[in-house]
PDB file of C-alpha atoms in Angstrom:
ATOM      1  CA  ILE A   1      92.801 111.998  46.621  1.00 42.00           C
ATOM      2  CA  THR A   2      90.729 110.982  49.614  1.00 50.00           C
ATOM      3  CA  SER A   3      90.892 107.563  51.190  1.00 58.00           C
ATOM      4  CA  ARG A   4      87.484 106.663  49.745  1.00 62.00           C
ATOM      5  CA  THR A   5      88.588 107.596  46.225  1.00 66.00           C
ATOM      6  CA  SER A   6      91.768 105.595  46.740  1.00 65.00           C
ATOM      7  CA  LEU A   7      89.724 102.635  47.955  1.00 66.00           C
ATOM      8  CA  ILE A   8      87.454 102.712  44.912  1.00 69.00           C
ATOM      9  CA  LEU A   9      90.333 103.202  42.460  1.00 71.00           C
ATOM     10  CA  SER A  10      92.278 100.406  44.172  1.00 71.00           C
ATOM     11  CA  ILE A  11      89.358  97.997  43.907  1.00 73.00           C
ATOM     12  CA  ILE A  12      88.896  98.872  40.238  1.00 75.00           C
ATOM     13  CA  THR A  13      92.639  98.467  39.640  1.00 75.00           C
ATOM     14  CA  VAL A  14      92.774  95.029  41.261  1.00 74.00           C
ATOM     15  CA  VAL A  15      89.733  93.898  39.256  1.00 77.00           C
ATOM     16  CA  VAL A  16      91.197  95.180  35.967  1.00 75.00           C
ATOM     17  CA  ILE A  17      94.610  93.610  36.614  1.00 72.00           C
ATOM     18  CA  PHE A  18      92.875  90.389  37.629  1.00 74.00           C
ATOM     19  CA  LEU A  19      90.824  90.351  34.426  1.00 75.00           C
ATOM     20  CA  ILE A  20      93.715  91.065  32.055  1.00 72.00           C
ATOM     21  CA  SER A  21      96.194  88.672  33.660  1.00 73.00           C
ATOM     22  CA  ASN A  22      96.670  85.000  32.859  1.00 73.00           C
ATOM     23  CA  TYR A  23      95.624  82.110  35.117  1.00 71.00           C
ATOM     24  CA  ARG A  24      98.943  81.794  36.989  1.00 74.00           C
ATOM     25  CA  ASN A  25      98.996  85.529  37.775  1.00 74.00           C
ATOM     26  CA  LYS A  26      95.376  85.388  38.967  1.00 77.00           C
ATOM     27  CA  ILE A  27      96.389  82.858  41.603  1.00 80.00           C
ATOM     28  CA  LYS A  28      99.245  85.156  42.672  1.00 78.00           C
ATOM     29  CA  ILE A  29      96.912  88.166  42.873  1.00 75.00           C
ATOM     30  CA  VAL A  30      94.456  86.282  45.101  1.00 78.00           C
ATOM     31  CA  ALA A  31      97.322  84.991  47.268  1.00 80.00           C
ATOM     32  CA  VAL A  32      98.821  88.480  47.687  1.00 78.00           C
ATOM     33  CA  PHE A  33      95.398  89.934  48.520  1.00 75.00           C
ATOM     34  CA  LEU A  34      94.693  87.257  51.149  1.00 78.00           C
ATOM     35  CA  PHE A  35      98.183  87.550  52.635  1.00 78.00           C
ATOM     36  CA  SER A  36      97.850  91.346  52.814  1.00 75.00           C
ATOM     37  CA  ALA A  37      94.466  91.103  54.505  1.00 72.00           C
ATOM     38  CA  LEU A  38      95.816  88.614  57.061  1.00 74.00           C
ATOM     39  CA  LEU A  39      98.898  90.752  57.665  1.00 71.00           C
ATOM     40  CA  VAL A  40      96.823  93.885  58.266  1.00 66.00           C
ATOM     41  CA  TYR A  41      94.522  91.951  60.599  1.00 66.00           C
ATOM     42  CA  ALA A  42      97.500  90.472  62.492  1.00 69.00           C
ATOM     43  CA  VAL A  43      99.424  93.750  62.804  1.00 67.00           C
ATOM     44  CA  LEU A  44      96.556  96.024  63.834  1.00 63.00           C
ATOM     45  CA  PRO A  45      95.731  95.905  67.534  1.00 63.00           C
ATOM     46  CA  GLN A  46      92.413  94.202  68.282  1.00 62.00           C
ATOM     47  CA  SER A  47      91.252  97.277  70.182  1.00 59.00           C
ATOM     48  CA  LEU A  48      91.526  99.286  66.962  1.00 60.00           C
ATOM     49  CA  ILE A  49      89.804  96.632  64.866  1.00 60.00           C
ATOM     50  CA  ASN A  50      86.870  96.471  67.285  1.00 65.00           C
ATOM     51  CA  SER A  51      86.730 100.212  67.934  1.00 67.00           C
ATOM     52  CA  GLU A  52      83.915 102.643  67.273  1.00 73.00           C
ATOM     53  CA  HIS A  53      86.330 104.806  65.248  1.00 69.00           C
ATOM     54  CA  LEU A  54      86.934 101.996  62.756  1.00 68.00           C
ATOM     55  CA  TYR A  55      83.192 101.456  62.453  1.00 72.00           C
ATOM     56  CA  LYS A  56      82.577 105.146  61.712  1.00 74.00           C
ATOM     57  CA  THR A  57      85.437 105.187  59.211  1.00 72.00           C
ATOM     58  CA  SER A  58      84.144 102.117  57.411  1.00 72.00           C
ATOM     59  CA  VAL A  59      80.627 103.605  57.222  1.00 74.00           C
ATOM     60  CA  TYR A  60      82.130 106.719  55.631  1.00 73.00           C
ATOM     61  CA  MET A  61      84.393 104.746  53.267  1.00 73.00           C
ATOM     62  CA  PHE A  62      81.625 102.456  52.037  1.00 76.00           C
ATOM     63  CA  GLU A  63      78.884 105.116  51.921  1.00 79.00           C
ATOM     64  CA  LEU A  64      78.655 104.891  48.128  1.00 77.00           C
ATOM     65  CA  PHE A  65      78.185 101.117  48.166  1.00 78.00           C
ATOM     66  CA  THR A  66      75.661 101.341  51.003  1.00 81.00           C
ATOM     67  CA  ASN A  67      73.663 104.016  49.182  1.00 82.00           C
ATOM     68  CA  VAL A  68      73.624 102.002  45.967  1.00 83.00           C
ATOM     69  CA  LEU A  69      72.430  98.872  47.769  1.00 83.00           C
ATOM     70  CA  ASN A  70      69.889 100.530  50.071  1.00 84.00           C
ATOM     71  CA  ASN A  71      68.628 103.569  48.191  1.00 80.00           C
ATOM     72  CA  SER A  72      69.663 102.812  44.600  1.00 76.00           C
ATOM     73  CA  SER A  73      71.310 106.245  44.580  1.00 78.00           C
ATOM     74  CA  PHE A  74      74.815 106.709  43.245  1.00 77.00           C
ATOM     75  CA  GLU A  75      75.836 109.603  45.514  1.00 80.00           C
ATOM     76  CA  THR A  76      77.608 110.443  48.749  1.00 79.00           C
ATOM     77  CA  ASN A  77      77.617 113.475  51.026  1.00 78.00           C
ATOM     78  CA  SER A  78      81.174 114.382  50.049  1.00 74.00           C
ATOM     79  CA  THR A  79      80.417 114.059  46.330  1.00 76.00           C
ATOM     80  CA  ASN A  80      77.432 116.356  46.704  1.00 78.00           C
ATOM     81  CA  SER A  81      79.649 118.809  48.592  1.00 77.00           C
ATOM     82  CA  LEU A  82      82.289 118.519  45.868  1.00 74.00           C
ATOM     83  CA  PHE A  83      79.825 119.559  43.161  1.00 77.00           C
ATOM     84  CA  LEU A  84      78.360 122.378  45.254  1.00 79.00           C
ATOM     85  CA  LYS A  85      81.550 123.925  46.663  1.00 78.00           C
ATOM     86  CA  HIS A  86      84.572 122.873  44.621  1.00 77.00           C
ATOM     87  CA  TYR A  87      83.575 123.342  40.977  1.00 77.00           C
ATOM     88  CA  PHE A  88      83.720 127.032  40.151  1.00 78.00           C
ATOM     89  CA  TYR A  89      85.182 128.890  37.221  1.00 78.00           C
ATOM     90  CA  PRO A  90      86.929 132.254  36.787  1.00 80.00           C
ATOM     91  CA  ASP A  91      84.762 135.358  36.804  1.00 81.00           C
ATOM     92  CA  ASP A  92      86.408 137.134  33.866  1.00 84.00           C
ATOM     93  CA  TYR A  93      88.128 136.283  30.577  1.00 87.00           C
ATOM     94  CA  VAL A  94      91.597 137.442  31.625  1.00 86.00           C
ATOM     95  CA  THR A  95      91.581 135.120  34.635  1.00 83.00           C
ATOM     96  CA  PHE A  96      90.214 132.328  32.450  1.00 86.00           C
ATOM     97  CA  LEU A  97      93.048 132.723  29.943  1.00 88.00           C
ATOM     98  CA  LEU A  98      95.986 133.626  32.199  1.00 85.00           C
ATOM     99  CA  GLY A  99      94.891 132.765  35.716  1.00 82.00           C
ATOM    100  CA  ASP A 100      95.059 134.745  38.895  1.00 79.00           C
ATOM    101  CA  THR A 101      98.204 134.505  41.002  1.00 69.00           C
ATOM    102  CA  TYR A 102      96.277 135.803  44.004  1.00 66.00           C
ATOM    103  CA  GLY A 103      94.070 132.713  43.988  1.00 54.00           C
ATOM    104  CA  VAL A 104      94.306 131.978  47.708  1.00 55.00           C
ATOM    105  CA  ASP A 105      93.103 135.489  48.537  1.00 58.00           C
ATOM    106  CA  ASN A 106      90.242 135.123  46.043  1.00 58.00           C
ATOM    107  CA  ASN A 107      89.161 131.771  47.538  1.00 57.00           C
ATOM    108  CA  TYR A 108      90.411 129.768  44.525  1.00 57.00           C
ATOM    109  CA  GLY A 109      92.554 127.745  46.892  1.00 57.00           C
ATOM    110  CA  ALA A 110      89.404 126.348  48.488  1.00 66.00           C
ATOM    111  CA  SER A 111      88.874 123.815  45.703  1.00 72.00           C
ATOM    112  CA  ASP A 112      90.375 120.337  45.926  1.00 71.00           C
ATOM    113  CA  VAL A 113      89.797 119.671  42.233  1.00 77.00           C
ATOM    114  CA  PHE A 114      93.073 119.724  40.301  1.00 79.00           C
ATOM    115  CA  PHE A 115      91.853 121.238  37.048  1.00 81.00           C
ATOM    116  CA  ILE A 116      89.773 123.907  38.828  1.00 81.00           C
ATOM    117  CA  ARG A 117      92.809 124.998  40.851  1.00 81.00           C
ATOM    118  CA  VAL A 118      95.007 125.146  37.752  1.00 82.00           C
ATOM    119  CA  LEU A 119      92.330 126.907  35.698  1.00 83.00           C
ATOM    120  CA  ASN A 120      91.748 129.576  38.350  1.00 82.00           C
ATOM    121  CA  SER A 121      95.360 130.108  39.342  1.00 81.00           C
ATOM    122  CA  GLN A 122      97.235 129.607  36.040  1.00 83.00           C
ATOM    123  CA  GLY A 123      94.606 129.803  33.302  1.00 86.00           C
ATOM    124  CA  VAL A 124      93.304 127.635  30.518  1.00 91.00           C
ATOM    125  CA  VAL A 125      96.593 127.786  28.590  1.00 90.00           C
ATOM    126  CA  VAL A 126      98.523 126.064  31.382  1.00 88.00           C
ATOM    127  CA  LEU A 127      95.619 123.658  31.981  1.00 88.00           C
ATOM    128  CA  PHE A 128      95.785 122.561  28.337  1.00 90.00           C
ATOM    129  CA  LEU A 129      99.556 122.214  28.662  1.00 90.00           C
ATOM    130  CA  TYR A 130      99.077 119.865  31.634  1.00 85.00           C
ATOM    131  CA  LEU A 131      96.474 117.820  29.761  1.00 86.00           C
ATOM    132  CA  PHE A 132      98.672 117.722  26.649  1.00 88.00           C
ATOM    133  CA  LEU A 133     101.604 116.413  28.707  1.00 85.00           C
ATOM    134  CA  TYR A 134      99.438 113.697  30.269  1.00 82.00           C
ATOM    135  CA  LEU A 135      98.130 112.631  26.880  1.00 85.00           C
ATOM    136  CA  TYR A 136     101.617 112.788  25.371  1.00 87.00           C
ATOM    137  CA  MET A 137     102.959 110.486  28.100  1.00 84.00           C
ATOM    138  CA  MET A 138     100.123 108.066  27.330  1.00 83.00           C
ATOM    139  CA  TYR A 139     100.952 108.222  23.617  1.00 86.00           C
ATOM    140  CA  VAL A 140     104.659 107.584  24.245  1.00 85.00           C
ATOM    141  CA  ASN A 141     103.779 104.596  26.420  1.00 81.00           C
ATOM    142  CA  ILE A 142     101.490 103.106  23.763  1.00 83.00           C
ATOM    143  CA  LYS A 143     103.847 103.832  20.869  1.00 84.00           C
ATOM    144  CA  PHE A 144     107.205 102.787  22.305  1.00 83.00           C
ATOM    145  CA  ASN A 145     106.567 100.307  25.109  1.00 79.00           C
ATOM    146  CA  LYS A 146     106.963  96.850  23.566  1.00 82.00           C
ATOM    147  CA  ILE A 147     105.912  94.813  26.606  1.00 80.00           C
ATOM    148  CA  LYS A 148     102.162  94.361  26.235  1.00 79.00           C
ATOM    149  CA  MET A 149     101.254  93.818  29.900  1.00 73.00           C
ATOM    150  CA  GLU A 150     103.513  96.638  31.100  1.00 77.00           C
ATOM    151  CA  ARG A 151     102.037  98.948  28.474  1.00 80.00           C
ATOM    152  CA  ARG A 152      98.515  98.146  29.680  1.00 79.00           C
ATOM    153  CA  VAL A 153      99.339  98.689  33.346  1.00 77.00           C
ATOM    154  CA  ILE A 154     101.184 101.974  32.731  1.00 80.00           C
ATOM    155  CA  PHE A 155      98.334 103.214  30.510  1.00 82.00           C
ATOM    156  CA  TYR A 156      95.804 102.295  33.171  1.00 80.00           C
ATOM    157  CA  VAL A 157      97.753 104.085  35.919  1.00 79.00           C
ATOM    158  CA  GLN A 158      98.077 107.182  33.723  1.00 80.00           C
ATOM    159  CA  LEU A 159      94.338 107.082  33.058  1.00 82.00           C
ATOM    160  CA  LEU A 160      93.645 106.794  36.802  1.00 80.00           C
ATOM    161  CA  VAL A 161      95.776 109.868  37.456  1.00 78.00           C
ATOM    162  CA  ILE A 162      93.738 111.866  34.951  1.00 79.00           C
ATOM    163  CA  ILE A 163      90.436 110.601  36.357  1.00 77.00           C
ATOM    164  CA  ALA A 164      91.516 111.254  39.950  1.00 76.00           C
ATOM    165  CA  SER A 165      92.443 114.838  39.061  1.00 75.00           C
ATOM    166  CA  PHE A 166      88.750 115.552  38.501  1.00 72.00           C
ATOM    167  CA  LYS A 167      87.996 114.656  42.126  1.00 70.00           C
TER     168      LYS A 167
END
C-alpha cells in the first residue's frame, strides 16, 4: 500500500469511527487527532516542514483531491499507471488455474496488485482460497464477537484489507 492509499484509507477510517462512536468518544477522537498533529509539528524539524521536498510530497499525496477540486476528474497519474501496467491476466488456461511458479521471469512480479500476483503465480484456485479465508474471518467476527463496537471496527479493518489488496 502506498502512502497516498494509506492516507486516504486513514481519513476514511477516522471519519467512519467518528460517525459510529458516541459523543464522549468523538471528543476523544478530536483530541487525539489534534494532539497527534501538534506532536508531529513539534517533533519534525522546521527545515523539513518548510522544505521543497515536503511540498512536492504533499502535491503528490493530495493529487486526487486537487484533481477533483480543479478538474472534476477522479484520477491520478499513479492510478492511470496502475490500470495500464499492473492489471494483466494469465495467457493460458493452465496458468489461470494453477499459476506459474516462474512468475518473476515472466514479468508477473511486476504487478503491485495482490490478486493479480496471486492469480498469475498461484492460480485462481489459491486466489479463491485467499478470498474464502478473508470472508470466513469476517463471518467469524460477525457471528461470534459479542462486543458491538469491536465487531464493527474489526469488520471495517478486514474490509479495508480486502479493498487495499486491489491496489
